[in-house]
Amino acid sequence: MANAEQASTALARRKRTGEVPQVEVPAEGSRRRRTAELTPVDPVTEVISLKEQVAALEAALAVKDRRIQAMKEIGRSLSGSLNLDEVLVLIMRHVTDLLEADRSTLYVLEPKSKELWSKVIQGDGVQEIRMPVGVGVAGWVAKTGQLLNLRDVYSDKRFNQSIDKRTGYRTENMVAIPMRDHRGRILGVIQALNKKTGNGFTDEDERMLEAIASTAATAIENAVLYEQALKQNENLGRTQDELSRKLAEQDLLFEFTQSLVKARDTKQIIEAVLMRSAGLTGAEAAMLLALDGPSALLHVLHATAGPSTNPLLTIGSDPSDGLVGWVATHMEPVVVADAAKDKRSSKSLAKKVELNVKTFVGVPLIASDGSSMGSLALVNRHGGFTEEHVVMLTMLGNQSAKAIEAARIKEQDQNAQRLQTIGQMLSGVVHDFKTPMTIISGYVQLMVNSNAQEEREEFAELTLKQFENLSQMTRDLLQFARGEVEVLLRKVYLQHFITEMEELLRRIFDGSGVELVVEAKFKGTVRMDQTRMTRVVTNIARNAKEAMPDGGKFTFTVQQSGDSVQLVFADNGPGIAEELEGRLFQEFATHGKADGTGLGLAVVKRIVQEHHGDITYESKRGKGTTFTVRLPL
């Protein structure tokens, strides 16, 4: 092959200098006529000349055949690969080989940045090259879209000498050609540097490079499209994975929230948090440190505890003790691969909770005001903990902090309400005790002033009865608070009951300026608990007295209506306030009373209902109020 190329080169040189004789084959008819006219030629010289021509033609044919075969190989190679890096390496290898160049460079054009950068550079120790469009030979070709063939690059102003200085490579001649896609847009530039034979790259080299560039452009375009498709698929895959992860997180949060909703108090919430956290990760134990001012409670759930062992342990702890305390006080998540080597670990705390801490992950619990409520941590998982566990634990921790904070507020409100209820009930007891205590005081005074034994015994009996009423009032209030029902229904003669109530009502209204009217229109019998029904009468009467501080009229009427007896209580006071309409019989419904508890009428309604009766009222502003109690006969 080398001899053929040398012969081809020699033949080309002879043609340019005129040294090679032109051989012409005459037609058969004129060959004889011109034989005599031909100049005699040395047969040896003619044979040598003919051999040289044949050798040159064979060499040129071999070169063309090699290039044709190379182009076929390029086509096969490029069509067989869709990897952009592999495609570019193949292009450069074939360019360098077919153009007999020392090395080749391929620049890819980035449309957005308008910058060329070398994707493949042949030669050792050459760094990546970047240049703007318009700078250097490659930049000029990319900008103009024209082929450029330089036999002496340093004599051309377009050549960027700084690249040679930076790379240490000496460029003497070069050919550069743009690569275009099917729409004619420039994809990049191919350069071949330093022709190994001759004084530079020839016209034939230019045509060869154009052919390669056309094929390469198609291959590059396909490879780019393929890579874009792969990236899109990867992006879609990542998006799908992210969506699946988000959905899984939402499902986890929903299930976790459901378990928190079912919890009735802070302790149950903490237990649900720890069980869920340990179960999701397969951790040996889960811990929740709950800060409470200068002290803290550490709740530890041993997920691997046996059925006979209480898995939840709660102990008092220093807020800053151990890794779990460090997370709470510093409000930063922590992942520890080897707790034994971490200075923040606490062996004494680990001993208290019966844990040999090896791996650890913890996140802070943040309150709504940004302060630390404590920390949530997992201990000892096969394979350790990762940042993914931090993300999951943070998600659970945020929900846990909200649930615990809400539960604490609820418990505080409940405690406050209990204290308020207790205070109101005690106030009600004191308020209800006023009437019997006043009656007792009156009877005692009568006993003191009476010298008759019979009167003193009568007053003593009445006094003891009032003490029984006090005792019954206390029981009523307690039963009302507990929601208990206990009535003793027995036959009661209304004549006797009305007489007692009249005496009682007169003492209630004594000195108040309220006129008492008692009307007994029915004097038969009725089944009722007389002590409790006395409470009904006194509560309604006392409310009427308080509603008429400047005096008025109160009428107590007992009458029959069909198969029921009615106890009617009417006053001519100011009527029921609008604020109490619709909730008069509810607990703690009160208005305009400094010492009112709102329990009086609620107790009345409960007693009437216990007698299988009902109570209603009518009220007109400025004209008074009438309560009607109906009891079955």
XYZ file of C-alpha atoms in Angstrom:
633
model
C 0.000 0.000 0.000
C 2.861 2.385 0.855
C 4.525 1.751 -2.597
C 1.208 2.416 -4.336
C 0.793 5.690 -2.519
C 4.360 6.722 -3.337
C 3.779 5.869 -6.985
C 0.538 7.863 -6.975
C 2.345 10.850 -5.462
C 5.160 10.591 -8.036
C 2.673 10.386 -10.872
C 0.854 13.473 -9.614
C 4.175 15.331 -9.432
C 5.107 14.308 -13.015
C 1.713 15.487 -14.259
C 2.126 18.927 -12.653
C 5.703 19.301 -14.068
C 4.927 17.808 -17.507
C 7.388 14.974 -17.101
C 4.846 12.216 -17.636
C 4.124 11.530 -21.340
C 0.515 11.516 -22.363
C -0.400 8.166 -23.827
C -2.975 8.211 -26.579
C -4.459 5.128 -28.130
C -5.139 5.759 -31.888
C -8.048 4.337 -33.792
C -7.469 1.147 -35.679
C -7.964 2.769 -39.118
C -5.418 5.519 -38.656
C -2.831 3.497 -36.770
C -1.001 2.377 -39.941
C -1.044 5.810 -41.533
C 0.522 7.403 -38.476
C 3.089 4.712 -37.864
C 5.497 6.248 -40.275
C 4.966 9.701 -38.797
C 5.724 8.679 -35.150
C 9.055 9.581 -33.620
C 10.998 6.536 -32.631
C 10.759 5.888 -28.859
C 13.028 3.811 -26.672
C 11.011 0.722 -25.813
C 12.538 0.452 -22.308
C 11.711 4.046 -21.477
C 8.161 3.627 -22.747
C 7.600 0.494 -20.647
C 8.888 2.224 -17.534
C 6.638 5.187 -18.167
C 3.623 2.984 -18.689
C 4.354 1.050 -15.524
C 4.567 4.275 -13.564
C 1.207 5.389 -14.931
C -0.394 2.081 -14.117
C 1.055 2.173 -10.589
C -0.232 5.717 -10.067
C -3.677 4.803 -11.299
C -3.723 1.738 -9.100
C -2.630 3.818 -6.110
C -5.297 6.429 -6.755
C -7.877 3.685 -7.187
C -6.754 2.046 -3.956
C -7.089 5.338 -2.088
C -10.581 5.870 -3.503
C -11.536 2.302 -2.718
C -10.214 2.647 0.842
C -12.199 5.845 1.311
C -15.330 4.256 -0.107
C -14.928 1.311 2.229
C -14.268 3.711 5.103
C -17.436 5.666 4.319
C -19.402 2.429 4.343
C -17.813 1.522 7.652
C -18.654 4.992 9.021
C -22.258 4.538 7.961
C -22.459 1.112 9.560
C -20.693 2.267 12.727
C -22.749 5.378 13.174
C -26.042 3.642 12.433
C -25.196 0.933 14.944
C -24.812 3.264 17.922
C -27.111 5.818 19.507
C -24.700 6.756 22.280
C -23.483 10.279 21.551
C -20.011 9.797 23.051
C -19.462 6.587 21.079
C -20.675 8.257 17.884
C -18.275 11.201 18.281
C -15.315 8.918 19.007
C -16.048 6.930 15.841
C -16.306 10.119 13.776
C -12.956 11.442 14.970
C -11.207 8.148 14.414
C -12.425 7.926 10.831
C -11.696 11.586 10.064
C -8.128 11.271 11.309
C -7.560 8.067 9.370
C -9.180 8.986 6.060
C -7.688 12.465 5.811
C -4.244 11.254 6.946
C -4.295 13.889 9.690
C -2.272 13.994 12.876
C -5.413 14.553 14.965
C -8.961 15.809 14.701
C -11.265 17.930 16.848
C -15.031 18.022 16.937
C -16.880 21.003 18.381
C -20.517 20.838 19.410
C -22.599 24.001 19.230
C -24.790 24.908 22.217
C -27.622 26.990 20.720
C -28.647 28.651 23.985
C -25.207 29.853 25.075
C -23.900 30.364 21.486
C -20.755 28.553 22.508
C -18.628 25.817 20.947
C -17.048 23.198 23.105
C -14.839 20.278 22.249
C -16.674 17.010 22.825
C -13.838 14.809 21.487
C -10.181 15.789 21.169
C -7.533 13.352 19.959
C -4.128 13.481 21.559
C -2.855 13.127 25.111
C -2.892 15.804 27.757
C -5.365 18.088 25.974
C -7.979 19.787 28.105
C -11.526 20.596 27.070
C -11.759 23.669 24.834
C -14.587 26.192 24.849
C -14.975 29.231 22.657
C -17.728 31.631 21.624
C -19.158 31.436 18.125
C -17.057 33.704 15.889
C -13.768 33.186 17.766
C -11.018 31.106 16.157
C -11.240 29.029 12.996
C -13.973 26.742 14.388
C -15.916 29.758 15.640
C -15.650 31.470 12.236
C -16.860 28.309 10.441
C -19.755 27.939 12.919
C -20.740 31.569 12.385
C -20.439 31.718 8.587
C -21.244 28.091 7.751
C -18.341 28.028 5.239
C -15.525 25.493 4.793
C -12.038 26.749 5.604
C -8.779 25.111 4.414
C -5.579 26.728 5.729
C -2.121 25.567 4.615
C -0.376 27.967 7.021
C -2.620 28.637 9.988
C -0.323 31.171 11.675
C -0.574 33.464 8.700
C -4.387 33.632 9.077
C -5.843 36.100 11.596
C -8.803 33.820 12.262
C -6.590 31.214 13.875
C -6.637 31.355 17.688
C -2.986 30.820 18.693
C -3.852 30.757 22.426
C -5.179 27.222 22.099
C -1.786 25.967 20.869
C -0.061 27.840 23.670
C -2.394 26.354 26.240
C -2.217 22.791 24.900
C 1.424 22.766 23.799
C 0.452 21.484 20.362
C 1.790 23.094 17.143
C -0.800 23.445 14.392
C 0.620 23.939 10.873
C -2.331 23.357 8.551
C -5.940 22.476 9.008
C -9.302 22.062 7.352
C -12.584 22.844 9.092
C -16.134 22.219 7.944
C -19.550 22.810 9.520
C -21.949 19.987 10.394
C -25.591 20.652 9.541
C -28.774 18.835 10.471
C -31.574 17.951 8.048
C -32.947 21.479 8.339
C -29.624 23.081 7.516
C -28.955 24.274 11.061
C -25.340 24.087 12.213
C -24.735 21.418 14.857
C -20.997 21.900 15.217
C -17.631 21.934 13.457
C -15.175 19.169 12.468
C -11.482 20.047 12.209
C -8.600 17.940 10.862
C -5.112 19.134 11.867
C -1.679 18.700 10.262
C -1.764 16.598 7.103
C 0.855 13.856 7.372
C 1.711 13.891 3.620
C 2.087 16.848 1.291
C 1.813 20.507 2.150
C -1.758 20.497 3.416
C -5.214 19.153 2.875
C -6.363 18.750 -0.733
C -9.629 19.340 -2.537
C -10.237 15.616 -2.331
C -9.805 15.843 1.475
C -12.347 18.635 1.560
C -14.904 16.566 -0.333
C -14.205 13.588 1.888
C -14.645 15.687 5.040
C -17.915 17.126 3.676
C -19.220 13.605 3.122
C -18.174 12.550 6.622
C -19.669 15.696 8.119
C -23.010 15.034 6.442
C -23.144 11.473 7.749
C -21.844 12.531 11.146
C -24.452 15.275 11.452
C -27.243 12.776 10.904
C -25.723 10.382 13.423
C -25.184 13.150 15.957
C -28.724 14.432 15.479
C -30.116 10.940 16.030
C -27.890 10.439 19.049
C -28.947 13.797 20.500
C -32.619 12.980 19.947
C -32.071 9.587 21.511
C -30.345 11.114 24.529
C -33.130 13.667 24.851
C -35.667 10.860 24.748
C -33.695 8.975 27.391
C -33.518 12.090 29.562
C -37.230 12.652 29.127
C -37.884 9.041 30.089
C -35.569 9.450 33.072
C -37.357 12.651 34.041
C -40.709 10.924 33.641
C -39.413 8.023 35.687
C -38.153 10.353 38.397
C -41.426 12.266 38.305
C -43.364 9.020 38.585
C -41.132 7.866 41.444
C -41.533 11.232 43.146
C -45.293 11.079 42.652
C -45.393 7.552 44.023
C -43.293 8.667 46.978
C -45.589 11.641 47.596
C -48.650 9.411 47.414
C -47.029 6.968 49.798
C -46.227 9.851 52.143
C -49.811 11.082 51.938
C -51.121 7.588 52.673
C -48.688 7.333 55.556
C -49.728 10.722 56.896
C -53.407 9.847 56.541
C -53.029 6.554 58.382
C -50.815 8.200 60.969
C -53.284 11.053 61.466
C -56.137 8.551 61.807
C -54.266 6.753 64.567
C -53.636 10.071 66.326
C -57.297 11.079 66.032
C -58.361 7.883 67.804
C -56.074 8.677 70.733
C -57.960 10.200 73.692
C -55.080 11.878 75.500
C -51.400 12.816 75.250
C -50.203 9.425 76.501
C -52.137 7.538 73.832
C -50.874 9.946 71.161
C -47.257 9.378 72.211
C -47.750 5.607 72.232
C -49.294 5.715 68.731
C -46.411 7.880 67.467
C -43.753 5.549 68.812
C -45.429 2.358 67.595
C -45.946 3.803 64.106
C -42.412 5.171 63.844
C -40.751 1.932 64.946
C -43.048 -0.203 62.801
C -42.365 1.735 59.598
C -38.588 1.481 59.880
C -38.036 -1.802 61.645
C -36.136 -0.032 64.433
C -35.486 -1.824 67.703
C -36.916 1.067 69.709
C -38.474 4.506 69.351
C -38.119 7.383 71.802
C -40.003 10.615 72.360
C -38.619 13.241 74.696
C -41.348 15.625 75.869
C -40.052 18.880 77.330
C -41.960 20.445 80.205
C -40.141 23.586 81.350
C -36.867 22.698 83.105
C -37.776 18.997 83.260
C -38.623 16.375 80.662
C -40.268 12.985 80.303
C -38.644 10.364 78.097
C -41.056 7.839 76.586
C -39.395 4.714 75.169
C -41.132 2.000 73.170
C -39.285 -1.317 72.853
C -40.639 -2.620 69.558
C -39.076 -6.050 70.126
C -40.487 -6.502 73.637
C -42.308 -9.736 74.332
C -46.065 -9.999 74.957
C -45.542 -10.286 78.728
C -43.390 -7.152 78.885
C -44.776 -3.627 78.949
C -43.269 -2.157 75.771
C -43.763 1.497 76.817
C -41.448 2.932 79.460
C -41.667 6.500 80.802
C -38.970 8.071 82.983
C -37.961 11.530 84.109
C -34.979 12.866 82.186
C -32.662 15.827 81.907
C -33.782 17.840 78.839
C -30.236 17.840 77.418
C -29.165 14.299 78.318
C -27.970 11.989 75.535
C -28.484 12.198 71.798
C -32.246 12.547 72.175
C -31.711 15.503 74.517
C -29.153 17.107 72.188
C -31.642 16.995 69.300
C -34.342 18.578 71.478
C -32.184 21.395 72.844
C -30.307 22.188 69.607
C -33.407 21.675 67.413
C -31.380 19.925 64.703
C -31.828 16.451 63.141
C -29.057 13.918 63.755
C -28.003 10.642 62.104
C -25.407 8.580 64.010
C -23.845 5.464 62.493
C -21.905 4.475 65.631
C -23.347 5.873 68.855
C -20.496 4.419 70.929
C -18.079 6.873 69.272
C -20.365 9.889 69.592
C -19.623 12.171 72.530
C -23.264 13.200 72.759
C -24.331 9.675 73.723
C -25.242 8.919 77.341
C -24.458 5.476 78.701
C -26.339 6.162 81.934
C -29.498 7.112 80.029
C -29.162 4.048 77.792
C -28.911 1.905 80.914
C -32.046 3.471 82.390
C -34.097 2.660 79.294
C -32.442 -0.749 78.872
C -31.059 -0.039 75.406
C -27.642 -0.657 73.868
C -27.707 2.228 71.407
C -25.728 1.463 68.258
C -27.337 3.502 65.463
C -29.527 6.530 65.997
C -31.658 9.033 64.093
C -33.549 11.887 65.731
C -35.522 14.979 64.739
C -36.796 17.870 66.867
C -40.469 18.402 67.688
C -41.308 22.030 66.942
C -44.278 23.809 68.544
C -46.486 26.241 66.641
C -44.575 29.191 68.148
C -41.239 27.807 66.903
C -40.027 26.568 70.285
C -38.830 23.051 71.001
C -41.340 20.559 72.400
C -38.784 17.759 72.526
C -37.541 15.193 70.020
C -38.545 11.988 68.229
C -35.888 9.331 67.690
C -35.334 5.790 66.422
C -32.665 3.406 67.731
C -30.876 0.394 66.247
C -31.980 -0.519 62.752
C -30.329 -3.230 60.665
C -28.393 -1.371 57.982
C -28.435 1.893 59.930
C -30.340 5.069 59.202
C -30.164 7.392 56.184
C -31.359 10.867 55.214
C -34.555 9.241 53.964
C -35.321 8.245 57.534
C -34.712 11.852 58.578
C -37.302 13.006 56.027
C -39.845 10.393 57.114
C -39.252 11.014 60.807
C -39.508 14.778 60.302
C -42.863 14.289 58.604
C -44.130 12.133 61.480
C -42.597 14.496 64.008
C -44.410 17.513 62.597
C -47.756 15.729 62.793
C -46.922 14.414 66.255
C -46.009 17.871 67.544
C -49.322 19.282 66.319
C -51.315 16.413 67.864
C -49.487 16.588 71.203
C -49.820 20.359 71.339
C -53.557 20.142 70.573
C -54.006 17.394 73.177
C -52.202 19.458 75.812
C -54.381 22.484 75.100
C -57.477 20.298 75.255
C -56.401 18.793 78.561
C -55.660 22.239 79.971
C -59.097 23.436 78.865
C -60.728 20.360 80.365
C -58.927 20.882 83.670
C -59.943 24.535 83.680
C -63.525 23.553 82.918
C -63.485 20.957 85.705
C -62.242 23.546 88.174
C -64.854 26.003 86.954
C -67.590 23.384 87.252
C -66.493 22.455 90.741
C -66.496 26.114 91.714
C -69.915 26.676 90.203
C -71.334 23.611 91.903
C -69.929 24.675 95.261
C -71.375 28.124 94.658
C -74.689 26.475 93.830
C -74.568 24.424 97.007
C -73.920 27.514 99.098
C -76.653 29.377 97.223
C -79.167 26.543 97.656
C -78.287 26.209 101.335
C -79.383 29.770 102.048
C -83.100 28.978 102.219
C -82.958 25.948 104.532
C -80.302 27.644 106.640
C -82.559 30.694 106.990
C -85.484 28.439 107.995
C -83.291 26.560 110.457
C -82.151 29.851 111.931
C -85.793 30.935 112.340
C -86.834 27.683 114.026
C -83.868 27.818 116.375
C -84.847 31.346 117.411
C -88.422 30.184 117.968
C -87.124 27.308 120.074
C -85.140 29.726 122.193
C -88.087 32.023 122.729
C -90.606 29.211 123.402
C -91.167 27.797 126.848
C -93.659 25.145 125.708
C -92.191 21.677 125.400
C -94.511 20.700 122.541
C -93.608 23.786 120.485
C -89.884 23.214 121.062
C -90.240 19.586 119.891
C -92.208 20.728 116.841
C -89.564 23.327 115.969
C -86.829 20.739 116.508
C -88.573 18.312 114.123
C -88.922 21.045 111.485
C -85.255 21.941 111.953
C -84.178 18.319 111.476
C -86.302 18.177 108.350
C -84.420 21.137 106.924
C -81.155 19.381 107.662
C -82.527 16.426 105.702
C -83.316 18.839 102.888
C -79.697 20.080 102.996
C -78.439 16.529 102.776
C -80.790 15.790 99.899
C -79.682 18.937 98.053
C -76.094 17.807 98.326
C -76.963 14.369 96.976
C -78.977 15.935 94.129
C -76.072 18.085 93.033
C -73.632 15.167 93.121
C -76.032 12.919 91.235
C -76.653 15.682 88.727
C -72.901 16.121 88.172
C -72.461 12.359 87.719
C -75.550 11.985 85.543
C -77.108 9.557 88.008
C -80.880 9.024 88.408
C -82.283 7.988 91.780
C -85.874 8.923 92.709
C -88.225 7.420 95.274
C -91.743 7.632 93.884
C -94.529 7.169 96.420
C -98.102 8.341 96.918
C -98.224 11.897 98.250
C -101.298 13.773 99.449
C -101.202 17.125 97.712
C -103.165 18.835 100.540
C -100.322 18.093 102.948
C -97.647 18.906 100.333
C -99.273 22.260 99.471
C -99.452 23.242 103.149
C -95.746 22.534 103.632
C -94.829 24.378 100.441
C -96.863 27.414 101.472
C -94.988 27.601 104.774
C -91.690 27.166 102.995
C -92.483 29.794 100.319
C -93.551 32.352 102.934
C -90.191 32.051 104.624
C -88.445 32.382 101.210
C -90.303 35.583 100.335
C -90.296 36.968 103.896
C -89.020 40.562 103.823
C -88.647 40.635 100.028
C -91.761 42.639 99.229
C -93.097 39.774 97.121
C -96.770 38.860 97.633
C -97.366 35.080 97.815
C -100.629 33.558 96.543
C -101.217 29.770 96.884
C -104.194 28.213 95.066
C -105.013 24.533 95.750
C -107.473 23.598 92.980
C -106.612 19.906 93.235
C -106.020 18.107 96.543
C -105.810 14.499 95.455
C -102.771 12.224 95.416
C -99.844 11.924 93.043
C -96.825 9.617 92.910
C -93.672 11.656 93.388
C -90.484 12.070 95.435
C -91.614 14.764 97.858
C -88.115 15.821 98.896
C -86.995 16.266 95.287
C -90.206 17.995 94.267
C -89.693 20.412 97.182
C -86.399 21.258 95.482
C -88.299 22.084 92.281
C -90.663 24.459 94.116
C -87.892 26.245 96.068
C -85.611 26.678 93.026
C -88.374 28.245 90.915
C -89.518 30.445 93.796
C -86.007 31.599 94.560
C -85.449 32.540 90.885
C -88.696 34.547 90.953
C -87.612 36.357 94.129
C -84.253 37.287 92.556
C -86.042 38.487 89.400
C -88.207 40.868 91.463
C -85.791 42.686 93.791
C -88.272 45.590 94.195
C -91.185 43.303 95.059
C -94.017 41.800 93.037
C -96.410 38.888 93.060
C -95.778 35.124 92.989
C -98.623 32.654 92.511
C -98.332 28.902 93.186
C -101.288 26.914 91.770
C -101.950 23.170 91.879
C -104.592 21.940 89.425
C -105.648 18.889 87.421
C -105.533 18.748 83.658
C -106.745 15.471 82.196
C -104.605 12.601 83.451
C -101.917 14.869 84.900
C -101.496 17.326 87.731
C -100.048 20.748 87.026
C -97.875 22.802 89.332
C -98.055 26.358 87.952
C -95.638 29.061 89.137
C -96.339 32.618 87.905
C -94.636 35.933 88.669
C -95.090 39.459 87.356
C -91.404 40.207 87.089
C -89.408 41.479 84.057
C -89.559 38.147 82.162
C -86.782 35.936 80.781
C -83.812 37.758 79.258
C -83.367 37.329 75.505
C -79.871 35.961 76.099
C -81.386 32.932 77.858
C -84.072 32.120 75.305
C -83.658 28.555 74.051
C -81.111 27.541 76.709
C -82.882 28.272 79.983
C -82.652 24.665 81.200
C -79.047 24.124 80.110
C -76.237 23.736 82.635
C -74.561 26.995 83.693
C -77.109 29.147 81.814
C -77.294 32.349 83.875
C -77.759 36.055 83.247
C -77.706 39.183 85.444
C -76.938 37.324 88.713
C -73.725 38.065 90.546
C -73.925 34.787 92.472
C -75.867 32.711 89.925
C -74.604 29.271 88.971
C -76.953 28.365 86.131
C -77.650 24.990 87.731
C -81.007 25.690 89.435
C -83.366 25.204 86.474
C -81.145 22.468 84.998
C -81.612 20.515 88.248
C -85.361 21.269 88.163
C -85.710 19.858 84.658
C -83.719 16.756 85.583
C -85.974 16.091 88.625
C -89.165 16.594 86.592
C -87.919 14.222 83.884
C -87.054 11.655 86.570
C -90.765 11.835 87.534
C -91.682 11.127 83.859
C -93.115 14.618 83.625
C -92.239 17.765 81.708
C -91.727 21.465 82.358
C -92.472 24.421 80.071
C -92.481 28.169 80.434
C -94.030 31.288 78.940
C -92.515 34.714 79.339
C -93.316 38.249 78.210
C -90.923 41.118 78.583
C -92.074 43.384 81.440
C -95.118 41.196 82.291
C -93.614 38.172 83.983
C -92.944 34.458 83.560
C -95.017 31.327 84.126
C -93.514 27.838 84.642
C -95.787 24.785 84.322
C -94.741 21.404 85.703
C -96.857 18.421 84.596
C -96.742 15.158 86.528
C -98.663 12.002 85.607
C -101.448 10.948 88.008
